[in-house]
Amino acid sequence: MIKTEELTRKFGDFIAVDHLNLQIVRGEIFGFLGANGAGKTTTIRMLCGLLMPSSGRIWVNNLDVAKEGEKVKKSIGYMSQRFSLYQDLKAKENLEFYAGVYATPRAEAWENTLPLLEQFGLKESLNMRTAELPMGYKQRLSLVCALVHNPPLVILDEPTSGVDPQARREFWQVINQLAFAGKTVLVSTHFMDEAEYCHRVIIMQAGKEVALGPPRELKQRFEVQNMQELFMKVAGGINAKLK
Amino acid sequence: MPNLNRIRAIAGKEVYHILRDSRTLAIVILMPILQLIIFGYAMNMELQNVPLAISDLAHNHASRRIIQAFEQSGYFRIIPVAVEDFVPEELFRQRKAQATLSIPRDCGEERTQMLLKVDASDPNTAQLIQNYALGILGGGAKSGLLDLRPFILYNPDLKSSFFFVPGLIAMILVMICALLTSISISREKEMGTMEQILVSPVSALEILLGKVIPYILLGLLDAFLILGVGMLLFKVPFAGSFVVFLGFSFLYVLCALCLGLLVSTIAKTQQAAMMMALGITLLPTLLLSGYLFPIPSMPAVLQKITLIIPARYYLVIIRGIMLKGNSVAELYQAGLSLIVMTIVMLIVAVKRFKLRLI
Ligand SMILES: Nc1ncnc2c1ncn2[C@@H]1O[C@H](COP(=O)(O)OP(=O)(O)OP(=O)(O)O)[C@@H](O)[C@H]1O
Ligand SMILES: [Mg+2]
């Protein structure tokens, strides 16, 4: 589904992402772990075509992102790390807006999102201004907006930061459902317990890969009990939060 | 090809922002009215009660009529000066008079020569005084008393409001329209919502068109608002047709909105966008559009620069419509220039608009 080759991004002299080689397959839940500034967001932005790599290449669905950006973008649902729905729009208007920019017909967009809106308990709040929703519900709504065009690839940049445990559980339930339905899910997180739910994870430090593989295998290889210990061992554990 | 659904989605969302954001409405409704009033009264260069000293050596019917005409005009206030004190330079120096008129003994006979002296320490006012005085004396010419024929068209009383209101409409309109689009785009960059748009398959043209379309209506609303307030407060006439005004204002508004788009491709923050939009509209319009200074008397280089000032064309249009009652036939060339500028700016904006972050 996704393949990168020596993917690198510099900001001036600073190397934010350093020669990453990734292969992510269809239906996989792939986790990006790393401390603040490790390069997770920068990598994710390059995968979505939001940032140009300084060098290296990316293929999504066998399409070169640099050359066929528009086609690639249609197949991605993206939730940015920074909350970026329009606060002055109603929840429903935000959904309709994203359906519009992906040129998804209204009826189809509702078909794609209604089950999820019900599951999240958002259906009753559709006529509320987004600004009035509690944080957890804003994040839930962001996720729904990212799925409005039923994309095969879902990229979530720290979707669970700043939300309550209940919302985090719901998020992971949905992520599992998405993968079960054949979608590929990329998710970055600071929470090491969440890493356990991923099929495979990459741990990044200063732009470089320091560990890559299924959580169970990694724990065995590094002889640790849980992901938190693993993270401490391979990445020094700076700023890692344990929940 | 731009996709209409996407443009509609962006334009529709923009309409919600406009309706729910009191700041936009303030920019669109309050700002033009305030500006019109402030600039309007500041630029009101109508003369009133200019102290005028008259030395009347004739003391006959004709000379009394001339003095009466000055008195009744409302522009001059005749100050009494004893014959022996009538030394114009001294009167100017003491600021007792700004102008003096000497009527010779032979007033009323053929080809009377009169001497008007004007204190030109403020050249603009002096010019106005001279024009007004000639206008008044010209009235005397009709009665066959004087050999003097000033010929002033379209603004027979030389009312300054006729001159500054059309210019203000041009200036305020370009400023507000450029502000609207540039702020609306830079705000999305600042808030991070642009990232969520850029990740979708929208093209630069679709984003920019979606941003411009809702503001066209606001711009036109403003055009009529400023015109209406101008007519109400400053009693300017409107000789032409409102349909022609609407059509050409549409072109001008579109042009100014595209200028705002161009600004937004350079400015990264709302603050920067605001400064830049004001910077490239305010002074250039004031100085280089032919509003304050006539273009033919500018140096050749500046004359060339005026060609890319949208207000230059709109000023021709709006003065033509308001004062002369011009129709499309006389104005289409200026309209075409606006269209060309709009297209060029839109193309440059689309080329410059980055579909990526940094
Ligand atoms: N536009 C930019 N210009 C310069 N440096 C940047 C830019 N964007 C990111 N960086 C730097 O690149 C590094 C990686 O940032 P990135 O946002 O990818 O980290 P992250 O892993 O997502 O961190 P976080 O957990 O805080 O979200 C950081 O040191 C950051 O300061
Ligand atoms: Mg990040």
XYZ file of C-alpha atoms and ligand atoms in Angstrom:
633
model
C 0.000 0.000 0.000
C 2.805 2.397 0.960
C 6.455 2.173 0.128
C 9.180 4.699 0.855
C 12.725 4.626 -0.374
C 15.423 6.532 1.516
C 12.809 9.136 2.462
C 14.543 12.257 3.797
C 13.427 15.730 4.708
C 15.634 18.603 5.770
C 14.685 22.011 7.098
C 17.784 24.015 6.284
C 20.636 22.049 7.813
C 18.379 20.230 10.216
C 17.443 16.691 9.180
C 13.897 16.018 10.401
C 13.488 12.669 8.632
C 16.551 10.618 7.841
C 16.542 7.940 5.116
C 13.397 6.046 6.048
C 12.538 2.827 4.246
C 9.001 1.679 4.958
C 6.656 -0.886 3.516
C 3.127 -0.898 4.779
C 0.611 -3.402 3.495
C -3.125 -3.195 2.944
C -5.272 -3.730 6.022
C -2.398 -3.017 8.389
C -2.497 -0.785 11.461
C 0.885 0.867 11.431
C 2.024 2.958 14.384
C 4.497 5.841 14.436
C 6.107 6.209 17.849
C 8.667 8.721 18.955
C 9.311 11.589 21.311
C 8.456 15.210 20.485
C 10.354 16.277 17.396
C 11.247 12.734 16.350
C 9.903 13.389 12.860
C 6.524 11.619 12.934
C 4.478 14.528 11.625
C 7.048 15.388 9.003
C 7.000 11.812 7.687
C 3.210 11.719 7.680
C 2.975 15.020 5.849
C 5.280 13.744 3.136
C 3.153 10.609 2.757
C 0.049 12.782 2.202
C 1.769 15.013 -0.304
C 1.710 18.028 2.033
C 5.485 18.300 2.132
C 8.029 17.637 -0.595
C 10.731 15.157 0.417
C 14.250 16.574 0.181
C 15.262 13.249 -1.301
C 13.898 9.732 -1.603
C 10.635 8.532 -3.071
C 7.165 7.507 -1.958
C 4.633 5.247 -3.588
C 1.058 4.987 -2.450
C -0.937 2.268 -4.176
C 1.926 1.974 -6.653
C 1.488 5.650 -7.551
C 4.444 7.992 -7.209
C 3.287 10.726 -4.826
C 5.537 13.325 -6.446
C 3.995 12.736 -9.874
C 0.400 11.716 -9.237
C -0.394 13.726 -6.185
C -4.024 14.339 -7.043
C -4.872 10.658 -7.484
C -3.047 9.779 -4.303
C -4.820 12.488 -2.330
C -8.220 11.074 -3.286
C -7.317 7.795 -1.617
C -6.191 9.320 1.687
C -8.232 10.343 4.696
C -6.095 12.592 6.909
C -6.528 13.912 10.393
C -3.992 16.572 11.247
C -2.243 16.725 14.616
C -3.603 20.215 15.134
C -7.390 20.357 15.397
C -8.419 21.896 12.122
C -12.145 21.806 11.627
C -13.933 25.124 11.303
C -15.077 26.102 14.784
C -17.727 28.516 13.555
C -19.384 25.885 11.375
C -21.907 23.375 12.636
C -20.710 19.787 12.859
C -22.906 18.923 9.903
C -21.554 21.820 7.843
C -17.996 20.662 8.448
C -18.909 17.191 7.221
C -20.612 18.584 4.147
C -17.645 20.814 3.438
C -15.197 17.912 3.424
C -17.584 15.854 1.333
C -17.579 18.800 -1.080
C -13.821 19.199 -1.393
C -13.494 15.476 -2.072
C -16.319 15.822 -4.605
C -18.268 13.077 -2.835
C -22.020 13.281 -3.470
C -23.985 14.179 -0.328
C -25.944 10.918 -0.229
C -22.782 8.873 -0.531
C -21.061 10.939 2.145
C -23.917 10.308 4.597
C -23.851 6.626 3.757
C -20.128 6.580 4.527
C -20.407 8.393 7.827
C -23.811 7.702 9.367
C -22.899 4.397 11.070
C -19.827 6.001 12.590
C -21.720 9.112 13.688
C -24.163 6.835 15.492
C -21.411 4.780 17.046
C -19.729 7.960 18.307
C -22.997 9.402 19.559
C -22.474 12.428 17.353
C -25.684 12.182 15.396
C -27.621 14.256 17.922
C -24.952 16.961 17.919
C -24.822 17.508 14.167
C -26.537 20.865 14.434
C -24.210 22.159 17.116
C -21.447 24.616 16.398
C -18.151 22.754 16.370
C -16.741 25.203 18.909
C -19.392 24.122 21.419
C -18.474 20.437 21.264
C -16.273 19.024 24.052
C -12.703 18.238 22.982
C -13.278 14.489 22.755
C -16.202 15.031 20.426
C -14.288 17.499 18.287
C -11.650 14.824 17.749
C -14.307 12.229 16.995
C -15.827 14.600 14.453
C -12.399 15.162 12.859
C -12.072 11.434 12.360
C -15.503 11.203 10.773
C -14.631 14.117 8.453
C -11.472 12.292 7.387
C -13.573 9.292 6.391
C -16.274 11.144 4.498
C -15.002 9.961 1.092
C -14.437 6.375 2.218
C -10.668 6.368 1.616
C -8.708 3.096 1.492
C -5.826 4.734 3.390
C -6.421 6.514 6.707
C -3.639 8.612 8.219
C -4.151 9.886 11.763
C -1.587 12.180 13.386
C -1.915 11.862 17.169
C -5.679 11.473 17.086
C -5.877 10.630 20.782
C -3.770 13.377 22.281
C -5.795 15.504 24.635
C -8.867 13.283 24.739
C -10.383 11.346 27.615
C -9.785 7.569 28.093
C -13.324 6.777 26.968
C -12.747 8.563 23.662
C -9.378 6.847 23.285
C -11.007 3.435 23.631
C -13.634 4.357 21.071
C -10.988 5.612 18.680
C -9.084 2.353 18.827
C -12.261 0.377 18.389
C -12.936 2.324 15.191
C -9.349 1.963 14.003
C -9.698 -1.816 14.374
C -12.979 -1.765 12.477
C -11.377 0.212 9.671
C -8.506 -2.261 9.365
C -10.957 -5.139 9.505
C -12.827 -3.566 6.600
C -9.610 -3.658 4.586
C -8.418 -0.101 5.084
C -4.829 0.677 5.889
C -4.410 2.825 8.990
C -1.353 4.877 9.872
C -1.468 6.347 13.330
C 1.055 8.296 15.352
C 0.897 8.384 19.119
C 2.704 9.252 22.312
C 0.841 6.598 24.292
C 2.839 3.396 24.540
C -0.168 1.319 25.564
C -1.742 2.245 22.235
C 1.299 0.870 20.460
C 0.212 -2.588 21.608
C -2.869 -2.336 19.382
C -0.832 -1.761 16.241
C 0.053 -4.598 13.893
C 3.464 -3.056 13.401
C 5.180 0.032 14.762
C 8.170 2.149 13.932
C 10.018 3.903 16.735
C 11.712 7.041 15.526
C 14.373 9.170 17.116
C 15.862 12.305 15.585
C 14.395 11.382 12.213
C 15.859 7.889 12.169
C 14.286 4.478 12.545
C 15.477 2.866 15.795
C 13.091 -0.086 15.832
C 10.557 -1.485 13.396
C 8.297 -4.506 13.642
C 5.272 -6.077 15.351
C 5.092 -5.088 19.053
C 5.330 -8.691 20.248
C 8.395 -9.441 18.182
C 10.075 -6.210 19.272
C 9.441 -6.950 22.937
C 11.020 -10.366 22.522
C 13.965 -9.056 20.546
C 14.789 -6.365 23.102
C 13.821 -8.558 26.053
C 11.331 -6.196 27.658
C 7.895 -6.637 29.254
C 5.948 -3.863 27.572
C 6.196 -1.126 24.983
C 7.006 1.510 27.571
C 10.147 -0.379 28.587
C 10.981 -0.957 24.966
C 10.699 2.725 24.256
C 12.920 3.558 27.242
C 15.476 1.093 26.000
C 15.667 2.091 22.346
C 14.794 5.778 22.408
C 15.844 6.877 25.861
C 12.234 7.335 26.750
C 12.310 11.091 26.513
C 8.869 12.485 27.061
C 7.137 9.150 26.688
C 3.888 9.011 28.545
C 2.655 5.908 30.245
C -1.008 5.453 30.593
C -10.814 21.402 -15.265
C -12.034 22.960 -12.037
C -14.675 20.882 -10.316
C -17.847 22.855 -9.566
C -18.713 20.797 -6.488
C -15.425 21.641 -4.865
C -15.707 25.326 -5.681
C -19.242 25.328 -4.300
C -18.084 23.615 -1.110
C -15.384 26.213 -0.486
C -17.579 29.162 -1.437
C -20.463 27.854 0.668
C -18.310 27.440 3.734
C -16.967 30.952 3.209
C -20.526 32.286 3.267
C -21.032 30.704 6.704
C -17.844 32.390 7.918
C -19.007 35.737 6.597
C -22.439 35.479 8.167
C -21.095 34.336 11.524
C -18.016 36.471 11.869
C -18.808 39.943 13.081
C -15.323 41.116 12.080
C -15.967 40.534 8.381
C -19.266 42.329 8.588
C -17.553 45.209 10.371
C -14.946 45.468 7.636
C -17.616 45.402 4.983
C -20.193 47.732 6.490
C -18.670 49.960 9.147
C -15.245 50.557 7.668
C -16.355 52.088 4.369
C -18.852 54.393 6.033
C -16.323 55.585 8.594
C -13.679 56.088 5.944
C -16.019 57.975 3.698
C -16.948 60.293 6.520
C -13.391 60.829 7.781
C -11.742 61.210 4.398
C -14.757 63.013 3.054
C -14.713 65.766 5.612
C -10.920 65.934 5.668
C -10.782 66.362 1.926
C -13.669 68.720 1.762
C -11.854 71.556 0.046
C -14.823 73.762 -0.328
C -14.020 77.345 0.417
C -16.007 79.169 2.989
C -15.715 82.695 4.288
C -12.404 83.513 2.664
C -11.514 86.995 3.932
C -11.496 89.280 0.924
C -10.561 92.958 0.905
C -11.990 95.077 -1.874
C -10.838 98.486 -2.980
C -13.678 100.024 -4.950
C -12.609 103.180 -6.738
C -15.609 103.241 -9.034
C -18.455 103.322 -6.504
C -21.023 102.854 -9.216
C -23.799 100.444 -10.049
C -21.494 97.948 -11.752
C -18.952 97.773 -8.952
C -21.670 97.341 -6.320
C -23.052 94.404 -8.273
C -19.677 92.755 -8.310
C -19.225 93.198 -4.560
C -22.715 91.885 -3.960
C -21.954 88.787 -6.046
C -18.923 88.041 -3.877
C -20.914 88.562 -0.700
C -23.776 86.348 -1.765
C -21.593 83.542 -3.004
C -20.970 82.348 0.553
C -17.369 81.607 -0.349
C -16.068 85.042 0.579
C -16.402 87.339 3.514
C -15.779 90.962 2.629
C -13.654 92.643 5.243
C -13.882 96.393 5.560
C -10.561 98.121 4.920
C -9.958 101.843 4.866
C -8.668 103.139 1.527
C -5.319 104.137 2.979
C -4.865 100.644 4.542
C -5.468 98.812 1.267
C -1.982 97.363 0.802
C -2.491 93.707 -0.287
C 0.924 92.437 0.812
C 0.445 93.962 4.260
C -3.047 92.489 4.587
C -1.745 89.026 3.672
C 1.136 89.314 6.064
C -1.153 90.209 8.937
C -3.525 87.423 7.834
C -6.383 89.917 7.598
C -7.205 88.880 4.060
C -6.448 85.949 1.798
C -7.362 87.780 -1.365
C -7.802 91.342 -2.512
C -9.710 92.768 -5.417
C -9.066 96.201 -6.879
C -11.894 97.682 -8.888
C -10.714 100.614 -10.983
C -12.554 103.865 -11.609
C -13.702 102.860 -15.062
C -15.684 99.829 -13.851
C -18.782 99.223 -15.938
C -17.203 100.574 -19.082
C -15.994 98.285 -21.803
C -13.041 95.970 -21.076
C -12.623 96.828 -17.464
C -9.410 95.500 -16.013
C -9.535 94.350 -12.437
C -6.728 93.125 -10.264
C -7.191 90.047 -8.081
C -4.353 89.291 -5.705
C -4.278 85.997 -3.868
C -2.177 84.887 -0.923
C -0.564 81.740 -2.322
C 1.333 80.608 0.742
C -1.089 77.685 0.528
C -1.086 77.022 -3.218
C -4.095 74.696 -3.232
C -6.306 77.172 -1.490
C -4.961 79.946 -3.695
C -5.891 77.967 -6.770
C -9.366 77.421 -5.394
C -9.779 81.095 -4.512
C -8.759 82.080 -7.998
C -11.204 79.630 -9.545
C -14.064 80.717 -7.356
C -13.364 84.376 -7.951
C -13.249 83.847 -11.694
C -16.482 81.924 -11.436
C -18.178 84.795 -9.659
C -16.795 87.434 -11.979
C -17.862 85.217 -14.864
C -21.436 85.733 -13.708
C -20.851 89.416 -14.318
C -19.691 88.610 -17.806
C -23.160 87.374 -18.642
C -24.524 90.810 -18.002
C -22.054 92.182 -20.515
C -20.023 94.005 -17.948
C -16.842 92.032 -18.175
C -14.706 90.437 -20.766
C -14.179 87.200 -18.901
C -15.362 83.733 -19.805
C -14.381 80.898 -17.530
C -15.889 77.741 -18.876
C -16.325 74.974 -16.343
C -18.145 71.812 -17.314
C -19.735 69.050 -15.228
C -19.045 70.706 -11.946
C -20.216 74.245 -12.492
C -19.848 75.294 -8.882
C -16.461 73.575 -8.608
C -17.793 71.604 -5.694
C -14.951 69.518 -4.288
C -17.303 66.724 -3.280
C -17.862 66.003 -6.975
C -14.176 65.384 -7.155
C -13.457 63.470 -3.990
C -16.488 61.216 -3.618
C -15.880 59.184 -6.816
C -12.222 58.903 -5.852
C -13.121 57.700 -2.389
C -15.444 55.060 -3.798
C -12.552 53.771 -5.922
C -10.100 53.832 -3.042
C -12.260 52.318 -0.321
C -13.556 49.594 -2.603
C -10.146 48.354 -3.729
C -8.853 48.450 -0.179
C -11.697 46.484 1.352
C -11.862 43.870 -1.396
C -8.112 43.231 -1.277
C -8.346 42.931 2.512
C -11.226 40.460 2.394
C -9.666 37.783 0.212
C -6.134 38.135 1.536
C -7.242 37.880 5.159
C -9.591 35.006 4.483
C -6.803 32.889 2.979
C -4.059 33.823 5.425
C -6.425 33.143 8.313
C -6.780 29.543 7.143
C -3.018 29.242 6.942
C -2.713 30.573 10.460
C -5.475 28.404 11.921
C -4.142 25.246 10.292
C -7.359 24.597 8.391
C -5.527 25.167 5.125
C -3.567 21.959 5.809
C -6.798 19.996 5.869
C -7.856 21.558 2.542
C -4.488 20.997 0.880
C -4.514 17.323 1.767
C -7.645 16.943 -0.365
C -7.456 16.819 -4.155
C -8.552 20.456 -4.660
C -6.583 22.514 -7.136
C -5.249 26.006 -6.550
C -7.759 27.451 -9.017
C -10.650 25.784 -7.186
C -9.536 27.152 -3.835
C -9.020 30.659 -5.185
C -12.319 30.760 -7.096
C -14.131 29.413 -4.057
C -12.592 32.207 -2.028
C -13.396 34.995 -4.488
C -16.982 34.234 -5.444
C -18.688 34.903 -2.076
C -16.875 38.200 -1.695
C -18.044 39.550 -5.059
C -21.470 40.093 -3.568
C -20.009 41.807 -0.518
C -17.877 44.057 -2.718
C -20.877 45.090 -4.801
C -22.893 45.687 -1.653
C -20.089 48.000 -0.568
C -20.006 49.811 -3.888
C -23.672 50.740 -3.502
C -23.277 51.475 0.193
C -20.462 53.966 -0.376
C -22.240 55.498 -3.342
C -25.426 55.864 -1.328
C -23.742 57.398 1.687
C -21.696 59.664 -0.584
C -24.809 60.911 -2.342
C -26.597 61.406 0.939
C -23.828 63.166 2.860
C -22.035 65.052 0.134
C -24.850 65.656 -2.312
C -22.982 64.287 -5.296
C -25.061 63.771 -8.402
C -25.491 60.499 -10.269
C -26.006 61.272 -13.924
C -25.595 57.765 -15.371
C -27.371 54.459 -15.010
C -27.200 52.185 -11.993
C -26.995 49.122 -14.219
C -23.850 50.448 -15.871
C -22.471 51.266 -12.423
C -23.251 47.740 -11.250
C -21.603 46.141 -14.283
C -18.372 48.100 -14.093
C -18.205 47.924 -10.314
C -18.438 44.142 -10.686
C -15.298 44.201 -12.847
C -13.490 46.451 -10.400
C -14.484 44.414 -7.353
C -13.339 41.224 -9.074
C -10.034 42.851 -9.942
C -9.493 44.015 -6.344
C -10.404 40.595 -4.922
C -7.818 38.974 -7.205
C -5.291 41.500 -5.972
C -6.076 40.209 -2.470
C -5.480 36.636 -3.667
C -2.104 37.668 -4.954
C -1.276 39.219 -1.578
C -2.295 36.013 0.188
C 0.195 33.986 -1.854
C 2.949 36.136 -0.337
C 1.742 36.895 3.191
C 1.875 34.070 5.709
C -0.074 35.646 8.549
C -3.252 37.686 8.746
C -1.260 40.587 10.088
C 1.139 40.562 7.162
C -1.726 40.186 4.711
C -3.479 43.168 6.200
C -0.434 45.419 6.080
C 0.390 44.372 2.553
C -3.151 44.757 1.259
C -3.415 48.238 2.753
C 0.058 49.148 1.539
C -0.516 48.326 -2.085
C -3.986 49.808 -2.275
C -4.067 52.931 -0.128
C -1.212 55.171 -1.234
C -0.905 54.029 -4.851
C -4.613 54.653 -5.322
C -4.399 58.022 -3.662
C -1.313 59.178 -5.547
C -1.126 57.289 -8.827
C -4.680 56.722 -9.975
C -5.267 60.255 -11.125
C -7.335 60.876 -8.036
C -5.296 63.627 -6.380
C -2.791 64.343 -9.137
C -3.641 64.422 -12.827
C -1.846 61.654 -14.715
C -0.817 63.761 -17.750
C 1.283 66.020 -15.524
C 3.241 63.121 -13.974
C 6.773 62.171 -15.052
C 6.808 59.576 -17.839
C 7.915 56.747 -15.515
C 5.088 57.357 -13.071
C 2.638 57.570 -15.946
C 3.672 54.049 -16.949
C 3.181 52.828 -13.391
C -0.350 54.201 -13.281
C -1.232 51.693 -15.990
C -1.217 48.879 -13.420
C -3.297 50.703 -10.815
C -6.841 49.324 -11.058
C -8.312 52.492 -9.554
C -6.978 54.474 -12.507
C -9.511 52.761 -14.754
C -12.326 52.707 -12.258
C -11.891 56.413 -11.637
C -12.437 57.122 -15.323
C -15.466 54.872 -15.190
C -17.051 56.208 -12.059
C -16.424 59.881 -12.796
C -17.839 59.207 -16.229
C -20.963 57.572 -14.874
C -21.626 59.904 -11.967
C -20.795 63.261 -13.478
C -21.143 62.838 -17.227
C -23.728 60.088 -17.449
C -21.398 57.982 -19.614
C -22.637 54.647 -20.903
C -20.860 51.440 -21.896
C -19.792 52.859 -25.267
C -17.552 55.459 -23.622
C -16.269 53.207 -20.844
C -15.655 49.818 -22.384
C -11.941 50.417 -22.843
C -11.392 51.063 -19.155
C -13.537 47.992 -18.460
C -11.368 45.868 -20.746
C -8.250 47.012 -18.937
C -9.773 45.856 -15.658
C -10.631 42.467 -17.176
C -7.100 41.993 -18.462
C -5.610 42.894 -15.083
C -7.986 40.512 -13.304
C -7.064 37.603 -15.554
C -3.349 38.252 -15.232
C -3.543 38.489 -11.434
C -5.633 35.324 -11.171
C -3.155 33.394 -13.313
C -0.187 34.628 -11.286
C -1.996 33.823 -8.027
C -2.809 30.278 -9.188
C 0.808 29.764 -10.258
C 2.141 31.112 -6.977
C -0.361 29.387 -4.707
C 1.414 26.503 -3.030
C -0.473 23.266 -2.680
C 2.117 22.204 -0.138
C 3.138 23.485 3.246
C 6.455 25.335 2.897
N 8.514 23.828 8.884
C 9.535 23.505 9.649
N 10.648 24.257 9.636
C 11.710 23.926 10.409
N 11.740 22.879 11.226
C 10.664 22.088 11.289
C 9.505 22.359 10.507
N 8.576 21.401 10.766
C 9.143 20.572 11.675
N 10.388 20.981 11.985
C 11.294 20.322 12.915
O 11.412 18.985 12.560
C 11.479 18.169 13.715
C 10.478 17.067 13.583
O 9.204 17.618 13.750
P 7.868 16.743 13.690
O 6.731 17.679 13.804
O 7.898 15.866 12.511
O 7.984 15.889 15.009
P 6.924 14.946 15.679
O 7.578 13.636 15.814
O 5.651 14.991 14.944
O 6.786 15.606 17.107
P 5.474 15.796 18.012
O 5.361 14.565 18.831
O 5.812 16.979 18.854
O 4.319 16.028 17.118
C 11.247 19.067 14.910
O 12.483 19.308 15.541
C 10.718 20.330 14.327
O 11.183 21.453 15.052
Mg 3.777 15.521 15.350
